[in-house]
PDB file of C-alpha atoms in Angstrom:
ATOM      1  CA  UNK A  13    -222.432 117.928 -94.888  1.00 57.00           C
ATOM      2  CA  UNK A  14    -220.561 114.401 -95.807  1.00 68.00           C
ATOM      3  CA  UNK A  15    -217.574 115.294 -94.018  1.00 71.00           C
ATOM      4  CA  UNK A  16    -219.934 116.400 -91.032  1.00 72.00           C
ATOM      5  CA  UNK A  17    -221.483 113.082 -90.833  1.00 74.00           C
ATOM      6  CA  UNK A  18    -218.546 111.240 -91.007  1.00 75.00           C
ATOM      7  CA  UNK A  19    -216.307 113.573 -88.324  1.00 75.00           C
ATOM      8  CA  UNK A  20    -219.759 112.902 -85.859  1.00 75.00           C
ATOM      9  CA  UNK A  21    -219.462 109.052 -86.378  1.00 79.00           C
ATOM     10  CA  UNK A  22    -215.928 108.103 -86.794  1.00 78.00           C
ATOM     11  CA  UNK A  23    -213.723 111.172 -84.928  1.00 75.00           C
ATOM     12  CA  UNK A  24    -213.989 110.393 -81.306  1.00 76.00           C
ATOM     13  CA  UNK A  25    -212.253 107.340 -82.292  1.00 77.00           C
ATOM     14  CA  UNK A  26    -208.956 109.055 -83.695  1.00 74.00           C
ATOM     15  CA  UNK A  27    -208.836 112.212 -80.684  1.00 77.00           C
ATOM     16  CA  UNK A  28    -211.212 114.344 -83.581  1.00 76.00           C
ATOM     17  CA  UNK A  29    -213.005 117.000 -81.314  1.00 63.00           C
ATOM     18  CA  UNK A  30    -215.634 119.454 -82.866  1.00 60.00           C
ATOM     19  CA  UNK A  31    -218.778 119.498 -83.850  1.00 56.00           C
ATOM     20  CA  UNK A  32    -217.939 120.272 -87.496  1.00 67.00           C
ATOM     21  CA  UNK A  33    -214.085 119.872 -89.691  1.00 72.00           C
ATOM     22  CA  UNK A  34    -213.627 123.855 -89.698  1.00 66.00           C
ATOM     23  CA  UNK A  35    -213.992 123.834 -85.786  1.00 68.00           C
ATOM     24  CA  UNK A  36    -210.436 121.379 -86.096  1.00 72.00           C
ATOM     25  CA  UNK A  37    -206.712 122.566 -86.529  1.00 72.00           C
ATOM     26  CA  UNK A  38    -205.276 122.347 -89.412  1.00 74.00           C
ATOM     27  CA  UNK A  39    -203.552 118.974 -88.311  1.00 79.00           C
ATOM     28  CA  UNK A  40    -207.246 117.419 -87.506  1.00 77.00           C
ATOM     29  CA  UNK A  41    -208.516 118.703 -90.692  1.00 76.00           C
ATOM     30  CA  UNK A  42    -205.383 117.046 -92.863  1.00 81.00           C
ATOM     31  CA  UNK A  43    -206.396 113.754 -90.537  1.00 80.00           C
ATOM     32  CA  UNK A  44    -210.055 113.978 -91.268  1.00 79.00           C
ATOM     33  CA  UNK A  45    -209.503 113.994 -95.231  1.00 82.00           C
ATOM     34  CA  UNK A  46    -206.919 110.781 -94.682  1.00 84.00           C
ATOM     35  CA  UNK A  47    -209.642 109.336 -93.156  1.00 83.00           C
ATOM     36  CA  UNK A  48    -212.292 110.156 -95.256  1.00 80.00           C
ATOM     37  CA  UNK A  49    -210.650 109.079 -98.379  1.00 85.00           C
ATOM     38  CA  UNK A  50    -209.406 105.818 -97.059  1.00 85.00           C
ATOM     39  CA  UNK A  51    -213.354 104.233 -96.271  1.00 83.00           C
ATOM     40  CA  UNK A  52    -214.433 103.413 -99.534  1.00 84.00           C
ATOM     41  CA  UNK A  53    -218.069 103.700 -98.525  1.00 79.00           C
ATOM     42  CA  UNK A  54    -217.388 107.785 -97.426  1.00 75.00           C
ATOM     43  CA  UNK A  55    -214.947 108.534-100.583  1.00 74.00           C
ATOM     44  CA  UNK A  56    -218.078 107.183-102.782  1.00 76.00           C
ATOM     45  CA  UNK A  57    -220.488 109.369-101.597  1.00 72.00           C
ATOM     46  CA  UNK A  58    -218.248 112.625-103.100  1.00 73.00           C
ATOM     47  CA  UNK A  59    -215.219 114.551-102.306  1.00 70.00           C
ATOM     48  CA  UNK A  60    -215.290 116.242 -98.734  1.00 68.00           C
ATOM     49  CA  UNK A  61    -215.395 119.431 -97.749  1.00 64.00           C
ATOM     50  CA  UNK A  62    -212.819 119.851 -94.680  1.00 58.00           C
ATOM     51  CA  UNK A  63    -211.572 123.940 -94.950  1.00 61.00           C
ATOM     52  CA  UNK A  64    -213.889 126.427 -93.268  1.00 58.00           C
ATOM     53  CA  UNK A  65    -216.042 127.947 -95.770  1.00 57.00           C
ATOM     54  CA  UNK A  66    -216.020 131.867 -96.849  1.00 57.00           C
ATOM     55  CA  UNK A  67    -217.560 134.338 -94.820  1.00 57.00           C
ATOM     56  CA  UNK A  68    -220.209 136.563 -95.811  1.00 56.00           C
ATOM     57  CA  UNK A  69    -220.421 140.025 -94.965  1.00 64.00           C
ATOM     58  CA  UNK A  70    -224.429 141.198 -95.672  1.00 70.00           C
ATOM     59  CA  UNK A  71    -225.064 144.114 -93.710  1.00 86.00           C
ATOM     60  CA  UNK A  72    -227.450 144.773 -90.536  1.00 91.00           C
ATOM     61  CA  UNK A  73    -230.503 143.296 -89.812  1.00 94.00           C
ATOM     62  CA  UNK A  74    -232.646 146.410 -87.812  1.00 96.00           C
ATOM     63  CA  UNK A  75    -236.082 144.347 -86.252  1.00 97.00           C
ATOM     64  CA  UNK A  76    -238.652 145.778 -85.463  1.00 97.00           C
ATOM     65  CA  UNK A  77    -239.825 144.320 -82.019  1.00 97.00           C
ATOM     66  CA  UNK A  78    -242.936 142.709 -80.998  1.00 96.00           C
ATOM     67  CA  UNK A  79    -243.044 143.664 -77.376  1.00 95.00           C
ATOM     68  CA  UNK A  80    -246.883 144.078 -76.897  1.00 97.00           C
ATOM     69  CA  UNK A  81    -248.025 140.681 -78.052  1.00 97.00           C
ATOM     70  CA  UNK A  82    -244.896 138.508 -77.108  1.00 98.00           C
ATOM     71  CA  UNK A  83    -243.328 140.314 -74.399  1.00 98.00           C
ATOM     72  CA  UNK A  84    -241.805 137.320 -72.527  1.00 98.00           C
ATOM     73  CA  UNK A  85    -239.935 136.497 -76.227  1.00 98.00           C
ATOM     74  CA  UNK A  86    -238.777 139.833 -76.927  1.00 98.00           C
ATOM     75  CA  UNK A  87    -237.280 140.623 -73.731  1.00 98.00           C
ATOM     76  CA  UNK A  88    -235.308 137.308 -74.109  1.00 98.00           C
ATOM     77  CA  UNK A  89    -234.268 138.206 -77.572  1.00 98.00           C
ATOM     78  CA  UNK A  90    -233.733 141.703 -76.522  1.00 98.00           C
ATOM     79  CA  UNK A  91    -230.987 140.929 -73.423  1.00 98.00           C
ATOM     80  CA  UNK A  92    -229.531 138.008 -75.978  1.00 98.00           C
ATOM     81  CA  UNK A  93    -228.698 140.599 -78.182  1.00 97.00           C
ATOM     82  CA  UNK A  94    -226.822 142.712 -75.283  1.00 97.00           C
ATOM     83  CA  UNK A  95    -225.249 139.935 -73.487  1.00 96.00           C
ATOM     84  CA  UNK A  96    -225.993 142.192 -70.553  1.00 97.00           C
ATOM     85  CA  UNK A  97    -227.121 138.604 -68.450  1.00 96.00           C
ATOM     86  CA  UNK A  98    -223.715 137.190 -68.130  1.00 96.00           C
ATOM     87  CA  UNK A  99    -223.292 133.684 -68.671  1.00 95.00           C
ATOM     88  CA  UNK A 100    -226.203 131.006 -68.552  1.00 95.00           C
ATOM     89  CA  UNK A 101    -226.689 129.253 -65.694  1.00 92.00           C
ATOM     90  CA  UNK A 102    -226.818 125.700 -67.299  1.00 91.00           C
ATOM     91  CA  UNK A 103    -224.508 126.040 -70.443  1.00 92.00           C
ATOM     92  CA  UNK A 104    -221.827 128.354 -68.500  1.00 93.00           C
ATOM     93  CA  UNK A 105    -221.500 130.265 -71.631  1.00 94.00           C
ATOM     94  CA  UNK A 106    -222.000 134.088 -72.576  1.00 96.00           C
ATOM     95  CA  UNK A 107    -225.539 134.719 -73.129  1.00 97.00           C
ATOM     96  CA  UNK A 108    -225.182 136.458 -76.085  1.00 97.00           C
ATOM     97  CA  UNK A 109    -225.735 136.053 -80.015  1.00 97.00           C
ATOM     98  CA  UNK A 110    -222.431 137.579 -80.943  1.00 94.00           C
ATOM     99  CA  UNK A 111    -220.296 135.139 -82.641  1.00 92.00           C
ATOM    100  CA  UNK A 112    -222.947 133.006 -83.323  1.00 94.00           C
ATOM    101  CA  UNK A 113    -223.682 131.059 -86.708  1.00 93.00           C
ATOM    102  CA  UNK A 114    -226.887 130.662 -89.026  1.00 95.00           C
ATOM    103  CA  UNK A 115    -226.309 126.814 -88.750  1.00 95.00           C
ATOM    104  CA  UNK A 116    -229.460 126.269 -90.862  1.00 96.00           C
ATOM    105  CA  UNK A 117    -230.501 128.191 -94.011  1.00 96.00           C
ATOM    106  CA  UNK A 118    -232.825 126.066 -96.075  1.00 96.00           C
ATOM    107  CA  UNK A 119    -234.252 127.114 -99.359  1.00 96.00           C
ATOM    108  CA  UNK A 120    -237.659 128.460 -99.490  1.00 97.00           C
ATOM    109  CA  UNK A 121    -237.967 128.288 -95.415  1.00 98.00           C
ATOM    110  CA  UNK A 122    -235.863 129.716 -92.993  1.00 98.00           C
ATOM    111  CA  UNK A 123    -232.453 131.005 -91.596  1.00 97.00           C
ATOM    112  CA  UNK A 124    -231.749 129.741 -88.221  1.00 98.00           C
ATOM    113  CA  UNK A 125    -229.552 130.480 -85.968  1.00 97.00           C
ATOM    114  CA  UNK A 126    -228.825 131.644 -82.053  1.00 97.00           C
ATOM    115  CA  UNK A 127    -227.667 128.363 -80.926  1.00 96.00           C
ATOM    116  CA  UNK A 128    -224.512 129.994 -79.228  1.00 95.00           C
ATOM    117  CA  UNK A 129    -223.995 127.369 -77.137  1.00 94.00           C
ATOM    118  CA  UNK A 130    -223.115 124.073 -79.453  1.00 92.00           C
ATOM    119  CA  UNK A 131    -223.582 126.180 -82.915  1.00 92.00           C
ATOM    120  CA  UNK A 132    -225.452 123.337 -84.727  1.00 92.00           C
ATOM    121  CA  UNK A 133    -228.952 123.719 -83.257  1.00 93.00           C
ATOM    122  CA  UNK A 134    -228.528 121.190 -80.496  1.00 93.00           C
ATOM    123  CA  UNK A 135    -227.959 123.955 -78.070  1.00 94.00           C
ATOM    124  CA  UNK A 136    -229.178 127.289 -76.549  1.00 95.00           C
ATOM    125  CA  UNK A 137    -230.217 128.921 -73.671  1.00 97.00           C
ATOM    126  CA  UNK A 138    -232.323 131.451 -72.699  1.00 97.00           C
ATOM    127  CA  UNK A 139    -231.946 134.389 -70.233  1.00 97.00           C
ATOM    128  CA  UNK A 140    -234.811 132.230 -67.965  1.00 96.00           C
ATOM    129  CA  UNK A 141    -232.997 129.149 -67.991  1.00 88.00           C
ATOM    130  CA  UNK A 142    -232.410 126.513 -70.469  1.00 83.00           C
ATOM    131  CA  UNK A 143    -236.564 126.769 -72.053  1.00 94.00           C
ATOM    132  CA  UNK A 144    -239.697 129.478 -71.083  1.00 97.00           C
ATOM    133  CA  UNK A 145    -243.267 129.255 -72.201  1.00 97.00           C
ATOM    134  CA  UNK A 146    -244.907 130.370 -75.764  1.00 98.00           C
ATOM    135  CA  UNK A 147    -246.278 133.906 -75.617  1.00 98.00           C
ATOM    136  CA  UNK A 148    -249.831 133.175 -76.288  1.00 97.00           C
ATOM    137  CA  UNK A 149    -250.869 136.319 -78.479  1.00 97.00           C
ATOM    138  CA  UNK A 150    -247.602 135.723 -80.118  1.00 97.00           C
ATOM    139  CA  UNK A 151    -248.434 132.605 -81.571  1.00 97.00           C
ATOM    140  CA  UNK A 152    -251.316 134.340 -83.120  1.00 97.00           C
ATOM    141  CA  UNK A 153    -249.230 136.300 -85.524  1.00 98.00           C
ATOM    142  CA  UNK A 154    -248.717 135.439 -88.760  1.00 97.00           C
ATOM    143  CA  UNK A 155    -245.696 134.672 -90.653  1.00 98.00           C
ATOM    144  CA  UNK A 156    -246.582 136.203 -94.213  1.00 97.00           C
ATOM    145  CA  UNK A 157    -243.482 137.295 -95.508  1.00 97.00           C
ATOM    146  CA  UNK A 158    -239.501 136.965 -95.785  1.00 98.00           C
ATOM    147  CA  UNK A 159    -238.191 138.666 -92.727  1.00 98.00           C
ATOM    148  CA  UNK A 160    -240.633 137.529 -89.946  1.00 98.00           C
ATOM    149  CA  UNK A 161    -238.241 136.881 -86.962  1.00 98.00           C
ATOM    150  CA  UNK A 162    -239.723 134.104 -84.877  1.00 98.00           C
ATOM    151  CA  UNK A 163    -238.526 131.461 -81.941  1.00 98.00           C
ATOM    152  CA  UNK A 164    -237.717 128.249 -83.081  1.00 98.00           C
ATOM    153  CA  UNK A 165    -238.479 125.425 -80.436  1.00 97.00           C
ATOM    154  CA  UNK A 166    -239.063 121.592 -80.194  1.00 95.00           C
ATOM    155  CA  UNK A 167    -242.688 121.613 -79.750  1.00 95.00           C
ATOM    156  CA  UNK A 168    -244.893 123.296 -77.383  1.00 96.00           C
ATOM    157  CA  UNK A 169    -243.158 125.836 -74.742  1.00 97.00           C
ATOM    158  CA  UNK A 170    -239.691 124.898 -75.155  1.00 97.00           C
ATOM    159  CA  UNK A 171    -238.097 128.531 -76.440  1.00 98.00           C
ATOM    160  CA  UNK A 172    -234.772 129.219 -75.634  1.00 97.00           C
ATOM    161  CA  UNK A 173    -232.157 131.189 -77.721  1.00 98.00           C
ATOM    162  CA  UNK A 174    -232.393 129.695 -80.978  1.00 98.00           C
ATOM    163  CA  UNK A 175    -234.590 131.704 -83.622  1.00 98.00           C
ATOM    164  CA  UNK A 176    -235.573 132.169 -87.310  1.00 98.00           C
ATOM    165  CA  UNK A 177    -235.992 134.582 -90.302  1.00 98.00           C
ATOM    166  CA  UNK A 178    -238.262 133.490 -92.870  1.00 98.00           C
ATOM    167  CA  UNK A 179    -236.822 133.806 -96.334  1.00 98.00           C
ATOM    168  CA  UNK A 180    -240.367 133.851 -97.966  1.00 98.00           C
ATOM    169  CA  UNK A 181    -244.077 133.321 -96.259  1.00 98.00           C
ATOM    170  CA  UNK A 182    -244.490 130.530 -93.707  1.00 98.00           C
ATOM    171  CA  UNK A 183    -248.035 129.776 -93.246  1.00 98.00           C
ATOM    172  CA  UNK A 184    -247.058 126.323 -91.975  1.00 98.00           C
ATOM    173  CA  UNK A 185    -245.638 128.315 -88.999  1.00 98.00           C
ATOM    174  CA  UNK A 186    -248.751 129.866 -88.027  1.00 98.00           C
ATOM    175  CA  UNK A 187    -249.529 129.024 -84.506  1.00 97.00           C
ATOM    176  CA  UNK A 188    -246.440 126.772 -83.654  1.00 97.00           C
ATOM    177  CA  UNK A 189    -243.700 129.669 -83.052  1.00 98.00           C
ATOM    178  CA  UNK A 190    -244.012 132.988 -81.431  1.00 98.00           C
ATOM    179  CA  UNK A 191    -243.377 136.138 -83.689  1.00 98.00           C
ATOM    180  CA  UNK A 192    -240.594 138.446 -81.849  1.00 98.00           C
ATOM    181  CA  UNK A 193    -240.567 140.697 -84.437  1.00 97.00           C
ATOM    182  CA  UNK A 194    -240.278 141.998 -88.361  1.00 98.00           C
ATOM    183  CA  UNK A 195    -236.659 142.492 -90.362  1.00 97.00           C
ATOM    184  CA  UNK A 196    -237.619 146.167 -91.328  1.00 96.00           C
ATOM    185  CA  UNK A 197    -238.241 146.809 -94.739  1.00 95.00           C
ATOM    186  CA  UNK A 198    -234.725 148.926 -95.684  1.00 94.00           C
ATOM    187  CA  UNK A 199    -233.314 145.715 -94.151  1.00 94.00           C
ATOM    188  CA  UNK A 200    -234.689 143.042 -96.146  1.00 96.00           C
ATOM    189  CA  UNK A 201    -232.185 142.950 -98.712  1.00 94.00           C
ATOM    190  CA  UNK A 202    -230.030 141.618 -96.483  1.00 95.00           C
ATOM    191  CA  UNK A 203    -232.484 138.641 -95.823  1.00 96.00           C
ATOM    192  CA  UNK A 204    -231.910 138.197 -99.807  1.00 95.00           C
ATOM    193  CA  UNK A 205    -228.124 137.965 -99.603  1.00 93.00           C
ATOM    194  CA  UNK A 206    -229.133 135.221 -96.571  1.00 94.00           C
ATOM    195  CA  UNK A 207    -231.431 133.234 -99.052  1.00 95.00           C
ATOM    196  CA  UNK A 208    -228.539 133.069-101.357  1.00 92.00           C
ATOM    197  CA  UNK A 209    -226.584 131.125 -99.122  1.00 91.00           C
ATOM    198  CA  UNK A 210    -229.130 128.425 -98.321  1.00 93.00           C
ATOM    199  CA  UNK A 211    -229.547 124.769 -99.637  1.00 93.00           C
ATOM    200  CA  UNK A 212    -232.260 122.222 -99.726  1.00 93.00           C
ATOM    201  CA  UNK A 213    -231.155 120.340 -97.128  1.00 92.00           C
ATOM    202  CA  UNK A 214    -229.878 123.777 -94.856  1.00 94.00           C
ATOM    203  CA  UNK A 215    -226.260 123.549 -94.619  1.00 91.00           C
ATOM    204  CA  UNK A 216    -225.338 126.889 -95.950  1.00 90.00           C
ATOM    205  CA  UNK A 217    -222.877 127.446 -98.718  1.00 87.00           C
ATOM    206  CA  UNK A 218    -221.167 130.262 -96.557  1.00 86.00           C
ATOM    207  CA  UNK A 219    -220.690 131.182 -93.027  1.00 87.00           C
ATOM    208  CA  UNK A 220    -223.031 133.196 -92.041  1.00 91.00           C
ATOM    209  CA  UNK A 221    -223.245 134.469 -88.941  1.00 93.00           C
ATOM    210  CA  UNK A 222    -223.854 137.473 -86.372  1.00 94.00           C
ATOM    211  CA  UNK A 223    -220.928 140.128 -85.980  1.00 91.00           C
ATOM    212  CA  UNK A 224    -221.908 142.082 -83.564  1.00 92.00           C
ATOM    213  CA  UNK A 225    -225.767 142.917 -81.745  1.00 95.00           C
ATOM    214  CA  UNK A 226    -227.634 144.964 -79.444  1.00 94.00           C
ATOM    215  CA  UNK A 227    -230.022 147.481 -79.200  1.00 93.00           C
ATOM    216  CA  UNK A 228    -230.993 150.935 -80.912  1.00 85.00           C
TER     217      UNK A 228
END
């Protein structure tokens, strides 16, 4: 997370490109940590982490799809998961969660992800364009458990790819973000190995992120 910070402030000054150190080469990454440990107010904050962290293999998430109540949601999730809609209009890029990182996993709350578009939930797109409206009936689902897959958005009506999985209950969810679906129960375990990875301020301890997708 330091060396995040300090790549976003100070790298487009020495040619640094990437939204986080593992995204560099090894030669940016060796420049990053001269850097870093040559501003006195960086180096006292803590040692930096600058190598990509280990991957985590935890299985397959199977969902269980709300199509009745949040149709509009769940066909965009569904066609995300396929990458059968090309590449987005806007963004240029694949439409298509594969590849894609859990950029936030924060302890107690969620594990976000399906920002394949900048990977650090700046991003996303949907299969509509870049936002589409809140399912109404799906806002009036509840998120009472760990594996409650939901939208995530900026406020009202602005869904696009990115998403959630609760790690626990979420009542302070209720009403804000349209339910797309339920982790299915044989599954849930690997919303555990998930939860393991998370942090209090969400920058996971692992890479986490989705292998492969699509539809049963």
């Amino acid at each position: 997370e330091r060396s995040c910070k300090f790549l976003k402030e100070n790298g487009a000054g020495y040619g640094l490109s990437g939204a986080t150190p593992s995204e560099l080469d090894d030669a940016g990454r060796e420049m990053l940590l001269e850097l870093y440990n040559s501003d006195p107010a960086a180096s006292a904050s803590g040692p930096p982490r600058v190598a990509p962290p280990d991957t985590l293999c935890v299985g397959r998430l199977e969902i269980d799809m709300n199509d009745k109540e949040s149709p509009k949601a769940c066909e965009n999730f569904r066609a995300l998961c396929t990458g059968e809609k090309g590449l987005g209009k806007e963004s240029k890029k694949p439409l298509h969660f594969k590849g894609s990182r859990f950029h936030r996993i924060q302890t107690g709350f969620v594990a976000q992800g399906g920002d394949f578009t900048r990977g650090d939930g700046s991003g996303g797109e949907s299969i509509y364009g870049k936002k589409f409206n809140d399912d109404k009936e799906g806002l009036k689902l509840k998120h009472t458990r760990a594996g409650v897959i939901s939208m995530a958005n900026s406020g009202k009506n602005s869904n696009s790819s990115q998403f959630f999985v609760t790690l626990q209950a979420t009542p302070q969810c209720d009403g804000k973000h349209v339910v797309v679906g339920y982790v299915r129960e044989t599954c849930l375990a690997v919303v555990e190995k998930m939860a393991a990875c998370a942090t209090p301020s969400g920058a996971p301890t692992q890479v986490v992120a989705v292998a492969d997708c699509g539809t049963m």
